[in-house]
XYZ file of N, CA and C in Angstrom:
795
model
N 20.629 5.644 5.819
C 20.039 4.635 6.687
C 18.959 3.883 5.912
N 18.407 2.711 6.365
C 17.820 1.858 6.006
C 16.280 1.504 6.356
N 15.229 1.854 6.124
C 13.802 2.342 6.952
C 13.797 0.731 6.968
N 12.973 1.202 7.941
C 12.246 -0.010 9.181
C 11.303 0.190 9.309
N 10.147 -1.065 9.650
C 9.848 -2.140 8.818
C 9.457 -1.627 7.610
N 9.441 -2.683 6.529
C 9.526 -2.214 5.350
C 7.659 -2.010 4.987
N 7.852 -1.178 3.968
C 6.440 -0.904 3.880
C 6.296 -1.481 2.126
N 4.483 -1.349 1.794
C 4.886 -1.968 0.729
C 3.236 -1.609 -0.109
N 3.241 -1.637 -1.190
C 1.884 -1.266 -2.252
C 1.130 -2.487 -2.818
N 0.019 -2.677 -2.474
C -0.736 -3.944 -2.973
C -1.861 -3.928 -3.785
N -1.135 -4.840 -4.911
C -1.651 -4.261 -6.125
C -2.488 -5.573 -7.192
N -3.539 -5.713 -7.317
C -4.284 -6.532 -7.491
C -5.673 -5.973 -9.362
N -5.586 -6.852 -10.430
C -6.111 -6.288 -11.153
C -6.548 -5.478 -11.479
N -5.389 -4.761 -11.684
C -5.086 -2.684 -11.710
C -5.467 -2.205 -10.523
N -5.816 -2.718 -9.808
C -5.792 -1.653 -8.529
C -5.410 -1.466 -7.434
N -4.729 -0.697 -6.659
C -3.992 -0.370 -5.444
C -5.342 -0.491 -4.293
N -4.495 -1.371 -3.658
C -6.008 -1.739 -2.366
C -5.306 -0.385 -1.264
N -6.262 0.161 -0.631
C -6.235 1.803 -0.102
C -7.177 1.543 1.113
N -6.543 2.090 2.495
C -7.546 2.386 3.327
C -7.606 3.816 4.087
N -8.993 3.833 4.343
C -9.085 5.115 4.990
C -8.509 5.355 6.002
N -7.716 6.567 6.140
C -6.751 7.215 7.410
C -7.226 7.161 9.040
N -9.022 7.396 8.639
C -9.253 7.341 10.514
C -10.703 6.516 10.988
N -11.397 5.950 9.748
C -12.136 5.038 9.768
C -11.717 3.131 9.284
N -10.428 3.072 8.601
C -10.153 1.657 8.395
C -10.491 1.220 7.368
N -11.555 1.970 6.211
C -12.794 1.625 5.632
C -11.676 0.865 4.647
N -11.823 -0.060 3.545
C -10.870 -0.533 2.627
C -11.980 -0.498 1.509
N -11.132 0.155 0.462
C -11.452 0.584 -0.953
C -10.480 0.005 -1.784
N -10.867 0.128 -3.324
C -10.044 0.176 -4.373
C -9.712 0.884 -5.067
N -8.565 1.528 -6.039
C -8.570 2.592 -6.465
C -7.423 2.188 -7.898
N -7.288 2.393 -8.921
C -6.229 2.513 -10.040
C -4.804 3.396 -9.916
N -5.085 4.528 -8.732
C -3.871 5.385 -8.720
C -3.383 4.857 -7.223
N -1.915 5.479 -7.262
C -1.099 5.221 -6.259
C -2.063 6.753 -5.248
N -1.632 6.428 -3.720
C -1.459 7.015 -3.044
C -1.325 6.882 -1.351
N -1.227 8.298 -0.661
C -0.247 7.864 0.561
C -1.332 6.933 1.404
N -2.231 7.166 0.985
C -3.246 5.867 1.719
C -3.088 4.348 1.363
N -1.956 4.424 0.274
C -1.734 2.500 -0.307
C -0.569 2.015 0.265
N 0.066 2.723 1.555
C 1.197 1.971 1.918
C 0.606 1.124 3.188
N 1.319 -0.197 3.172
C 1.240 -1.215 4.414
C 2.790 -1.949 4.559
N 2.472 -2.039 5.896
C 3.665 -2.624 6.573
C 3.338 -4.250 6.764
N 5.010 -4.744 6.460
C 4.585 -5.998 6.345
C 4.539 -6.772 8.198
N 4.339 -7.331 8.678
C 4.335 -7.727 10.301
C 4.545 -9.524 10.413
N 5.643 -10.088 10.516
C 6.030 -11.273 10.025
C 5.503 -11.936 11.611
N 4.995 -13.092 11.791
C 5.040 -13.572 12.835
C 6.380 -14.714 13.136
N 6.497 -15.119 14.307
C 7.368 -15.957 14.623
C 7.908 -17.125 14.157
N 6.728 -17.441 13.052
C 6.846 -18.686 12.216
C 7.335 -18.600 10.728
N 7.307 -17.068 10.301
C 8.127 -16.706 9.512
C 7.609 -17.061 7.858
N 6.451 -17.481 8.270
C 5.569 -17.536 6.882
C 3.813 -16.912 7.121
N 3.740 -16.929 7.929
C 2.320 -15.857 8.528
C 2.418 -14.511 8.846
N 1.961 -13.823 8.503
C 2.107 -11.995 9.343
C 0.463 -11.368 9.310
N 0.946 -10.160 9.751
C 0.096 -9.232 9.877
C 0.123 -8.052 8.764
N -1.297 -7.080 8.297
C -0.700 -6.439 7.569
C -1.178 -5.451 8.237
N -0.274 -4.205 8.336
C -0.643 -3.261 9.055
C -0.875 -1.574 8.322
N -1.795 -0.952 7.869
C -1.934 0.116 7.254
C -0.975 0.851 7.544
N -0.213 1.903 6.982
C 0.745 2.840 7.760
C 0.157 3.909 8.029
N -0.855 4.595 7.720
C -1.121 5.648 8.167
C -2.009 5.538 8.924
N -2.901 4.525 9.276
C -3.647 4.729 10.259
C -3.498 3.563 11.659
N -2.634 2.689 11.624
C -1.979 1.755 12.732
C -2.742 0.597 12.477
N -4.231 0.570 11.136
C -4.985 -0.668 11.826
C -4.279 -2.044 10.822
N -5.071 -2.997 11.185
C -4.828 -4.323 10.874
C -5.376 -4.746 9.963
N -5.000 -5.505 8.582
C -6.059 -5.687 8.235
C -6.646 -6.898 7.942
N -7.987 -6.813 8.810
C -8.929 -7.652 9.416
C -9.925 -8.229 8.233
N -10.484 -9.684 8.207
C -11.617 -10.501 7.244
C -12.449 -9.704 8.152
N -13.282 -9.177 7.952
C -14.895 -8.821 8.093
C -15.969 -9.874 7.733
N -16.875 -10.387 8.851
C -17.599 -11.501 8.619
C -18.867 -11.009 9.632
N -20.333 -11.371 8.539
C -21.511 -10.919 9.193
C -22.047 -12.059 10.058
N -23.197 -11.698 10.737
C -23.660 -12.728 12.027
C -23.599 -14.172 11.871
N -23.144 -14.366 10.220
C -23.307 -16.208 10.430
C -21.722 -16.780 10.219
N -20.616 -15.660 10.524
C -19.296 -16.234 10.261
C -19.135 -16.240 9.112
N -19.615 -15.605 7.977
C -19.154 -15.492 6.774
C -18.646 -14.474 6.322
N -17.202 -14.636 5.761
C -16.425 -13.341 5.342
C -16.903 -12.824 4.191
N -16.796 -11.508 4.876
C -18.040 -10.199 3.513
C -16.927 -9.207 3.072
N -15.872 -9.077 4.028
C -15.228 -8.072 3.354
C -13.453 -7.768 4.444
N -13.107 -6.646 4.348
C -12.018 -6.234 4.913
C -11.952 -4.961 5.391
N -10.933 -4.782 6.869
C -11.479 -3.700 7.191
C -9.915 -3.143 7.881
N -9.490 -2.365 7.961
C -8.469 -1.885 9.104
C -8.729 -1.609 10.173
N -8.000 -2.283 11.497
C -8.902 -2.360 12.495
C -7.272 -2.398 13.751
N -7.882 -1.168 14.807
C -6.130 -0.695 15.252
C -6.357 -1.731 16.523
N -7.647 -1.899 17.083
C -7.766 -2.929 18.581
C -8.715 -4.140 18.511
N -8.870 -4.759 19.041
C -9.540 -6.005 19.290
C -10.972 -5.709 19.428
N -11.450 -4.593 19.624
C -12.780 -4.321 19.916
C -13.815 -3.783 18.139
N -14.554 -4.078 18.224
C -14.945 -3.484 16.881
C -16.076 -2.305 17.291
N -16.432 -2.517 18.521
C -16.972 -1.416 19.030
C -16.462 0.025 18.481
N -15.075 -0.179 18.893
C -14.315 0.882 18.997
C -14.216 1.185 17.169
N -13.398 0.460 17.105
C -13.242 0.667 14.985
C -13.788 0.085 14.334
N -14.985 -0.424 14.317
C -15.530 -0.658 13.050
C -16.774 -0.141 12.592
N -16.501 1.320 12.908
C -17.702 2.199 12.062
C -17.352 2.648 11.296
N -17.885 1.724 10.213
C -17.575 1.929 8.582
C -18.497 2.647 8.360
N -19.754 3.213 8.706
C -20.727 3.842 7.660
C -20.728 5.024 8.099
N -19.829 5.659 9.611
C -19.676 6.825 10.226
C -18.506 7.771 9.308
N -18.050 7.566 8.326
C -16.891 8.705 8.025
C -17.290 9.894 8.001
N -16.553 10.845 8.772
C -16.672 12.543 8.332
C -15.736 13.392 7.707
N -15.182 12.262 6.684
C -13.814 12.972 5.834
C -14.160 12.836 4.676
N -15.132 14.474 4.496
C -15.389 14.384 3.168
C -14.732 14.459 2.393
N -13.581 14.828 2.592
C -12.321 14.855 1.284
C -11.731 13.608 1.070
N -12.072 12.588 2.121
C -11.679 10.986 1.465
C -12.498 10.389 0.590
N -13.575 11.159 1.158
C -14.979 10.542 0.706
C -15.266 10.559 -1.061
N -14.996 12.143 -1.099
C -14.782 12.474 -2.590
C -14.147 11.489 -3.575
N -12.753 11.293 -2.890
C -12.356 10.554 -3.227
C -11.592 8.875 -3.924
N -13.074 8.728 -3.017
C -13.382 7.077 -2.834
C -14.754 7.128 -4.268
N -14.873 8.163 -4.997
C -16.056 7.971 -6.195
C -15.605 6.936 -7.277
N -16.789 6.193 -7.292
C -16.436 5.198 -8.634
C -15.382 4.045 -8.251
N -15.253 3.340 -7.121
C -14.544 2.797 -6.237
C -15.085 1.562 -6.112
N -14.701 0.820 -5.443
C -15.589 -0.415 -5.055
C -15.314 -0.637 -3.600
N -16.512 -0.910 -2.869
C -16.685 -0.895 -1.730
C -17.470 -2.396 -1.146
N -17.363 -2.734 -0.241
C -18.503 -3.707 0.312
C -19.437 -3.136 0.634
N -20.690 -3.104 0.300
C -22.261 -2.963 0.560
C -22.581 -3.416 1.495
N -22.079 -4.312 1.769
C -22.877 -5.281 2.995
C -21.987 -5.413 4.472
N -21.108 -4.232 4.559
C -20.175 -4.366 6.106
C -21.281 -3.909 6.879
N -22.401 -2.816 7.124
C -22.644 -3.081 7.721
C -23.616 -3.341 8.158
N -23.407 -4.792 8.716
C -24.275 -5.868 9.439
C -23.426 -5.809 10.634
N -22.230 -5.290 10.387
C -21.668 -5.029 11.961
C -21.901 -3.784 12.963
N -22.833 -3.216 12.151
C -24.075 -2.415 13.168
C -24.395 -3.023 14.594
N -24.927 -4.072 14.267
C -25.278 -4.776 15.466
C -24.799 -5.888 15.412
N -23.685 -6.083 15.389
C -22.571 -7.218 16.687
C -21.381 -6.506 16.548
N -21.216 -5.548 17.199
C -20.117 -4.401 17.167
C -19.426 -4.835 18.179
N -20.061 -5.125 19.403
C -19.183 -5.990 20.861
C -18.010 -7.292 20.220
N -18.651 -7.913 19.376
C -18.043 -9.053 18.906
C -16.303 -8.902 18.910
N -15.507 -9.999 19.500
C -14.013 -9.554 19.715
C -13.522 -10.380 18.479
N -12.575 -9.739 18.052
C -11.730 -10.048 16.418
C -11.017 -11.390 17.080
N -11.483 -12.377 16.203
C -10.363 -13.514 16.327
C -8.585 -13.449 15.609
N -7.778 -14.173 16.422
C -6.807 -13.755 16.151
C -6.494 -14.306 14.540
N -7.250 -15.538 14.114
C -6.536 -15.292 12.610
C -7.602 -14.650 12.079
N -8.606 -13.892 12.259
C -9.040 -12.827 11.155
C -7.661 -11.783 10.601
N -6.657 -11.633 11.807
C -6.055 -10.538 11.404
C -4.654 -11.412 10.700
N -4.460 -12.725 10.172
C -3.351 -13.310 9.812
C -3.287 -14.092 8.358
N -2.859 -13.504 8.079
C -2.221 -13.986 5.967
C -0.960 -14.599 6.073
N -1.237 -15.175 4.602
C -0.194 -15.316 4.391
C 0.183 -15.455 2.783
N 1.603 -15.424 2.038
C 1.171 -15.394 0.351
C 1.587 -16.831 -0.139
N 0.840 -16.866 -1.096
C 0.998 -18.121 -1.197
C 1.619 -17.704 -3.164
N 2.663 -18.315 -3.524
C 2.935 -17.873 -4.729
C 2.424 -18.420 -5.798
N 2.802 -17.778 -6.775
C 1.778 -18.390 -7.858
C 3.018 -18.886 -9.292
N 2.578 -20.620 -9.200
C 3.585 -20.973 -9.886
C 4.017 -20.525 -11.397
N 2.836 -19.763 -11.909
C 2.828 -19.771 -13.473
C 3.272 -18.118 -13.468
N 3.725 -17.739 -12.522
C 4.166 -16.206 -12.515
C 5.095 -16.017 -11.136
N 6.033 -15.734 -11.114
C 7.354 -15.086 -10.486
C 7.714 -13.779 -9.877
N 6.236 -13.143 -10.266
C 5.662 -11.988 -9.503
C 4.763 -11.431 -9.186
N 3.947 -12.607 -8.823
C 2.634 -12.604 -8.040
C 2.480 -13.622 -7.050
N 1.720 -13.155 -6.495
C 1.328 -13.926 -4.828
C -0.106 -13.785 -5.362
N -0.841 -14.368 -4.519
C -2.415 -15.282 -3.972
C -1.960 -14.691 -2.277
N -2.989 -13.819 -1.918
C -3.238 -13.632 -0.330
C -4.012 -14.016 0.302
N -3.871 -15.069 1.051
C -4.615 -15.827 1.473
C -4.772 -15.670 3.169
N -5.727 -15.572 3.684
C -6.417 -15.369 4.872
C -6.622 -16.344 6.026
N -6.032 -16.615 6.912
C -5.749 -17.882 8.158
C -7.471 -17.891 8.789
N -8.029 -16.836 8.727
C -9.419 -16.884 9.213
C -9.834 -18.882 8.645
N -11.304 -18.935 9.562
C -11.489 -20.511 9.323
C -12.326 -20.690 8.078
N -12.284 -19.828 7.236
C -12.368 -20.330 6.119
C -11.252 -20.350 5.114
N -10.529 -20.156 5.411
C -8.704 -20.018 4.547
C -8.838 -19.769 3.174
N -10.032 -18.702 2.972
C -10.298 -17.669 1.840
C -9.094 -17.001 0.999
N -9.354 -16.817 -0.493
C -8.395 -15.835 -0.628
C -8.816 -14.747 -1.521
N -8.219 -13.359 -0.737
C -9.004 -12.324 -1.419
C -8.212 -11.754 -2.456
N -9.195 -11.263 -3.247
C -8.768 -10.324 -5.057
C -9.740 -9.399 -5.199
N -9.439 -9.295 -6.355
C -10.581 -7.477 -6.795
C -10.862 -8.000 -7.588
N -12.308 -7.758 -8.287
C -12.862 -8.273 -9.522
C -13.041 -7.321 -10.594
N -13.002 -7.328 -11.887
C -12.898 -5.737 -12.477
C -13.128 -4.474 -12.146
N -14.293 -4.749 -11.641
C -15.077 -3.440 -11.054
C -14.260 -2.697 -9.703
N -13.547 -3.201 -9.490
C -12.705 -2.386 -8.115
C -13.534 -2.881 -6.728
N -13.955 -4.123 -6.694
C -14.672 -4.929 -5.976
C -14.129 -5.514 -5.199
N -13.735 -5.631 -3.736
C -12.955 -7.027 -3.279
C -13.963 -8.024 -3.008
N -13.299 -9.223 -2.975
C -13.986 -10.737 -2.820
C -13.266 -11.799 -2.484
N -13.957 -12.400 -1.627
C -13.145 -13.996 -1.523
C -13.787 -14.661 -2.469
N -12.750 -16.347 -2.606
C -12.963 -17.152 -2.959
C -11.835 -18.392 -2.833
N -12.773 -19.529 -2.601
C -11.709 -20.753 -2.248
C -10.661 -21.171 -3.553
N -10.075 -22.167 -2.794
C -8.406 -22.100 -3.839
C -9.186 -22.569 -5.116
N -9.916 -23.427 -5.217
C -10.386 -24.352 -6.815
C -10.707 -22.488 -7.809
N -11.478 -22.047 -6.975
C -12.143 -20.766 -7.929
C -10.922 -20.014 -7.929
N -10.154 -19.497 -7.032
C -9.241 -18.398 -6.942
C -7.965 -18.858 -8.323
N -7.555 -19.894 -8.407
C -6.623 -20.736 -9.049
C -7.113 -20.779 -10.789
N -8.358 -20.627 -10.942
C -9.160 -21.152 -12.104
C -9.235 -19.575 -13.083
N -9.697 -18.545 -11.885
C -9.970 -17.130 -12.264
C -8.588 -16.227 -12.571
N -7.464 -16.824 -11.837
C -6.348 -16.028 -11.966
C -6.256 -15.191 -11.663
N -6.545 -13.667 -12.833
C -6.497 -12.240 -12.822
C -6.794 -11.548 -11.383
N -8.043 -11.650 -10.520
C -8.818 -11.215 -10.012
C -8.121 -11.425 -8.538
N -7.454 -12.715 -8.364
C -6.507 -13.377 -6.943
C -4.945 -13.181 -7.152
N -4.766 -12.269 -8.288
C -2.911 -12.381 -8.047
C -2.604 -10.978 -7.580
N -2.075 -11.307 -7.029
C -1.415 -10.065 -6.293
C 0.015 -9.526 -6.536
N 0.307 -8.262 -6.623
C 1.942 -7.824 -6.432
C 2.554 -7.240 -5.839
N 3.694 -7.485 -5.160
C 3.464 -6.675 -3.831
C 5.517 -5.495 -4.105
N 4.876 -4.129 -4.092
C 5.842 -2.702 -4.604
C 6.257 -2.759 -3.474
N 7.660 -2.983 -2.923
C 8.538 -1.827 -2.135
C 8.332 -0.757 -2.002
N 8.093 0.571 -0.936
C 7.919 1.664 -0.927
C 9.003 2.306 0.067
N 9.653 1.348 0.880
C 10.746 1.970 1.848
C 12.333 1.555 0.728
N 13.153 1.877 1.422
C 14.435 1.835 0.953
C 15.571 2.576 1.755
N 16.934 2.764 1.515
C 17.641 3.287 1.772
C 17.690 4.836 1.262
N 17.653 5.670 2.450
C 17.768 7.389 2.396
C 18.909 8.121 2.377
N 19.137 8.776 1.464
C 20.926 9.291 0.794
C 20.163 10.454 0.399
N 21.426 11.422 0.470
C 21.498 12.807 -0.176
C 22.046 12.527 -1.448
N 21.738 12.952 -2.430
C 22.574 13.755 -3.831
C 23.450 15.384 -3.631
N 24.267 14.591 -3.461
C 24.782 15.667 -3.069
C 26.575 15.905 -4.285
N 26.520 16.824 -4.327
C 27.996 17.846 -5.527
C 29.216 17.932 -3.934
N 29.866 17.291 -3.805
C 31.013 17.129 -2.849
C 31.750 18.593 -3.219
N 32.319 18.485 -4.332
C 33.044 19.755 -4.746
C 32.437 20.995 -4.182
N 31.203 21.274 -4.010
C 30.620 22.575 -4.342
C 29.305 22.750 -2.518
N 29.774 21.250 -2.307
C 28.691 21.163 -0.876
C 27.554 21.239 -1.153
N 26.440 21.190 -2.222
C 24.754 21.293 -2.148
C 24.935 20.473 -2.718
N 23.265 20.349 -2.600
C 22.319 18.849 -2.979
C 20.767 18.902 -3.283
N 20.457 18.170 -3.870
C 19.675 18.434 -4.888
C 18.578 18.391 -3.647
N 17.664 19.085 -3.807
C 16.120 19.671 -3.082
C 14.525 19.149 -3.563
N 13.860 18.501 -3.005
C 12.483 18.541 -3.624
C 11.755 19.052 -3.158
N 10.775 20.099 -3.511
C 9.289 20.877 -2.584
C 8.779 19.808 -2.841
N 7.357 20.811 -2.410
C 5.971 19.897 -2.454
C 5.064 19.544 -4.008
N 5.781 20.993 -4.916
C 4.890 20.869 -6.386
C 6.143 19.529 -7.121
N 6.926 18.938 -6.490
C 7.748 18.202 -7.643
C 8.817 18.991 -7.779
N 9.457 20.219 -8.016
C 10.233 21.264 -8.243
C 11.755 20.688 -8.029
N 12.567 20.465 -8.294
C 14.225 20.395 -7.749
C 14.678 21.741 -7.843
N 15.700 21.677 -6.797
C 16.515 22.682 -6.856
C 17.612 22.114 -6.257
N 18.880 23.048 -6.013
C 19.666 23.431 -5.271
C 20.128 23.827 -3.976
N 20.542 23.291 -2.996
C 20.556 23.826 -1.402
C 22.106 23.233 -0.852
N 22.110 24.131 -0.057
C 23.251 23.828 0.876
C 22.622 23.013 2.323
N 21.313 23.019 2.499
C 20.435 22.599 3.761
C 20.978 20.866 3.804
N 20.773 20.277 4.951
C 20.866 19.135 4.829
C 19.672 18.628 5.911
N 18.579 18.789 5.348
C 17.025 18.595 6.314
C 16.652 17.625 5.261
N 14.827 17.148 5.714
C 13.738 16.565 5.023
C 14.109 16.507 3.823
N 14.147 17.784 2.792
C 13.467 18.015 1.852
C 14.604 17.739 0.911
N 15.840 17.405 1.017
C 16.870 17.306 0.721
C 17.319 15.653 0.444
N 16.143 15.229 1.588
C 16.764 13.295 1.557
C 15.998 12.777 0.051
N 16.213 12.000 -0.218
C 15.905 11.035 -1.108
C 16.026 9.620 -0.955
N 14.876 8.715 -1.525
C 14.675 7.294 -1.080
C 15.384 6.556 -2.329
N 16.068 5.236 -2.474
C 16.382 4.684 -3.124
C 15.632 3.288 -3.214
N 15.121 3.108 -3.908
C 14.026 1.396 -3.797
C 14.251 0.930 -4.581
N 14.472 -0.510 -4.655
C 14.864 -1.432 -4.957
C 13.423 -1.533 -6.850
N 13.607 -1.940 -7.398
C 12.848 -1.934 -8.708
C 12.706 -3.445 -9.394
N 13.879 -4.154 -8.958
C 13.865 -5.627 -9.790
C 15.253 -5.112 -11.274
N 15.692 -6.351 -11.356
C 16.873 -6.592 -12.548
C 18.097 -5.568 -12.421
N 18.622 -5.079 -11.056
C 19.252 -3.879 -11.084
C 19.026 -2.998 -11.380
N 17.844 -2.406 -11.079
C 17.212 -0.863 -11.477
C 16.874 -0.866 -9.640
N 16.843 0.696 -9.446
C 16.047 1.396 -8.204
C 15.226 2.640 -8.976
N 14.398 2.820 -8.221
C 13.466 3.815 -8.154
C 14.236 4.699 -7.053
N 13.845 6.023 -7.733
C 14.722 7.307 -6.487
C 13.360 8.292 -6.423
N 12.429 8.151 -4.940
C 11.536 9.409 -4.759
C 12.426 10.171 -3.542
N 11.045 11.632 -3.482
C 12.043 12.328 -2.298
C 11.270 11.768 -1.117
N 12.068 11.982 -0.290
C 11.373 10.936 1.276
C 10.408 12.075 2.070
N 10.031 13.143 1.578
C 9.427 14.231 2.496
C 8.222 14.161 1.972
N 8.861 14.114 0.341
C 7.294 14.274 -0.760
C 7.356 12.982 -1.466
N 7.208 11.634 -1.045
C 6.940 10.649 -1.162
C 6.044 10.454 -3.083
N 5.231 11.292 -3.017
C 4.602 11.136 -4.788
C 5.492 11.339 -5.548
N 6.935 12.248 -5.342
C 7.471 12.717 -6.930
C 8.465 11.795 -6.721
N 8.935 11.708 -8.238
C 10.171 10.093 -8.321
C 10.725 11.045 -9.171
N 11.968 10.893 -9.125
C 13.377 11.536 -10.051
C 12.844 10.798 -11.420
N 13.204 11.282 -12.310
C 12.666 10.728 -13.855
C 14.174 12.214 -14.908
N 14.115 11.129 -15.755
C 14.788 11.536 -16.894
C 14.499 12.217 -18.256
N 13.824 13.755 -18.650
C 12.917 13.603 -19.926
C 14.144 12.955 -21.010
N 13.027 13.258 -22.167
C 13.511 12.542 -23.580
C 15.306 13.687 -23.722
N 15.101 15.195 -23.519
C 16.030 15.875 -23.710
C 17.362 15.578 -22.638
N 16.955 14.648 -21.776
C 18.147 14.539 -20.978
C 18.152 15.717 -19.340
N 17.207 16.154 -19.131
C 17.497 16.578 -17.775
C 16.900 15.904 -16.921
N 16.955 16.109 -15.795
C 16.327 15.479 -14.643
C 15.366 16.635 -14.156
N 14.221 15.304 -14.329
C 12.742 16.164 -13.460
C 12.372 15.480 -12.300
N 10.633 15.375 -12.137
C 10.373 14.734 -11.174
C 8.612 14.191 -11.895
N 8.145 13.143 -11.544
C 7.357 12.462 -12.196
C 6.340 11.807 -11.109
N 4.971 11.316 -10.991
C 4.247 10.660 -10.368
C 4.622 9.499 -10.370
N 3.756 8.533 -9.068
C 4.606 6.949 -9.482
C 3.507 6.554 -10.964
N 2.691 7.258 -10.854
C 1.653 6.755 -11.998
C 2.620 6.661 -13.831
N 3.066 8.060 -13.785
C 4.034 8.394 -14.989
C 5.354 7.686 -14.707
N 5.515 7.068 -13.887
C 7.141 6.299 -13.935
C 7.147 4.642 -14.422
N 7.166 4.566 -15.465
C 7.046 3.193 -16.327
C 8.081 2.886 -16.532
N 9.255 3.612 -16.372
C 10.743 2.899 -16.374
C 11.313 2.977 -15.249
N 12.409 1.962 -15.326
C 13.088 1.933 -14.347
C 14.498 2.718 -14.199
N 15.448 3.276 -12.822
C 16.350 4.195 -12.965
C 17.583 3.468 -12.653
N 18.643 3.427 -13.565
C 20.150 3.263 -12.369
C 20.033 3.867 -11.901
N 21.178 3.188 -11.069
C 21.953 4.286 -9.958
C 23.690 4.409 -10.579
N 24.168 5.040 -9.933
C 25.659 5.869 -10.725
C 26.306 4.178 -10.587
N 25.995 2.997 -9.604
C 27.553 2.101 -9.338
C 27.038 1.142 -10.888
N 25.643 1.355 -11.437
C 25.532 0.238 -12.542
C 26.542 0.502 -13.769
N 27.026 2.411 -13.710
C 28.053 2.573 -14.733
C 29.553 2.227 -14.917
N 29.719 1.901 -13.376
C 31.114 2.015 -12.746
C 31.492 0.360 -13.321
C-alpha cells in the first residue's frame, strides 16, 4: 500500500528543521530524526498549504511579537495560543538535552503576554517558490502579511527575510524537501515463505511472521534509485557493505542511492 498524506524532511543549510513532540518549540539540528517529519497539507488552490508536524498534529505557524513582526516559528495544533504557545514551559528533559548547541529564537517569548491573541489564518500558510538556478531547491515562503521567507543561517538559526535579501544570500533561503513516506512491501523468499525482519538495534533477520517488523518502506530517491527503510524502525535503511551483504545503516550514513530488483530486469 501507498501511505497517506505524504510526509516529508526539511532541509535547509545542513540542517533538518525539527519540532518538539508536545510543546511545538521549532529548532535546528544537522541529524535526521523522528521529530523532522512533516506532512505536506495542500489547500484548494493547489499552490498554498499547510505544514503540519507529524508527531505532534501542530501547524507550522510565523510567530510575531506585539508589533506584528515575525520573530520566529512555532507548531501550533489550535487557533488559541493560550493553549500552545508555551514555548519556555518544556518538561522534556530528554528533548531538551537534545536541543544543545541548536539554534533557537530568543525572543518567542514576548508571547508571554499576548497569549489570548488568535492565529491569523495565513500565519499558518506557505507556499514554495522554486529556485531557478537549482532544480532542487525551493525558497519557503510565508502568506503571513509580510510574505517573508524563512532559512537558517549558519549557526542553526532560523530567520526571515524579504525576496531582494533572501534571493541575494542564497545558501541560508534554499530549501530541500526528502520524501519520507512511500510504498510498504515485504521482502519476502516465495520458495521458502520468510522475509526479511528488522528490530529496533538495525539487526535483519529471518521470519516467517508477516507483522510491523517485517514491512519495509520503499521511497522514491530521484534518477531511478529508492531508498528501502523498515516502516516500524523508521532510522535503519537497507544498505549494501563494500563485501556485498546486506546490512542496515542510519539515514545520516546512507549517501548512496539503492535499486530496486525491476532496474535489473
Amino acid at each position: 500500500c501507498i501511505e497517506q498524506p505524504t510526509r516529508v524532511t526539511l532541509h535547509c543549510n545542513s540542517y533538518y528543521m525539527w519540532a518538539n513532540k508536545r510543546n511545538g518549540k521549532v529548532t535546528c539540528r544537522r541529524k535526521r530524526h523522528e521529530t523532522d517529519e512533516f506532512q505536506l497539507l495542500y489547500e484548494s488552490d493547489g499552490s498554498t498549504l499547510r505544514i503540519q508536524h507529524y508527531k505532534s498534529g501542530g501547524i507550522l505557524t510565523v510567530v510575531k511579537n506585539v508589533l506584528g513582526e515575525p520573530v520566529g516559528v512555532t507548531c501550533v495544533k489550535s487557533n488559541n495560543k493560550e493553549e500552545d504557545l508555551k514555548l519556555n514551559n518544556d518538561n522534556d528533559k530528554e528533548e531538551e538535552e537534545e536541543e544543545e548547541n541548536v539554534g533557537v529564537w530568543e525572543n518567542v517569548s514576548v508571547f508571554s503576554n499576548s497569549s489570548k491573541e488568535v492565529i491569523k489564518e495565513e500565519d499558518q500558510k506557505w507556499c514554495f517558490i522554486k529556485d531557478p538556478s537549482n532544480n532542487n531547491a525551493i525558497m519557503l515562503k510565508s502568506l503571513s502579511n509580510n510574505s517573508l521567507n524563512l532559512g537558517i543561517d549558519a549557526n542553526g538559526t532560523l530567520l526571515f527575510a524579504n525576496d531582494t535579501t533572501a534571493t541575494h544570500a542564497k545558501a541560508p533561503f534554499l530549501w530541500t524537501i526528502e520524501c519520507v513516506t512511500g510504498e510498504l512491501c515485504f521482502l519476502s523468499n516465495p520458495a521458502l515463505n520468510i522475509r526479511v525482519r528488522c528490530d529496533m538495534t538495525g539487526l535483519l533477520s529471518l521470519s516467517d511472521n508477516t507483522k510491523g517488523w517485517e514491512v519495509f518502506r520503499f521511497m522514491e530517491a530521484g534518477h531511478g534509485y529508492v531508498k528501502i527503510s523498515s516502516w516500524m524502525h523508521s532510522q535503519w535503511l537497507l544498505c549494501c557493505t563494500a563485501d556485498g551483504r546486506v546490512d542496515t545503516c542510519s539515514h545520516a550514513e546512507s549517501f548512496l542511492d539503492y535499486r530496486s530488483d525491476d532496474d535489473d530486469e
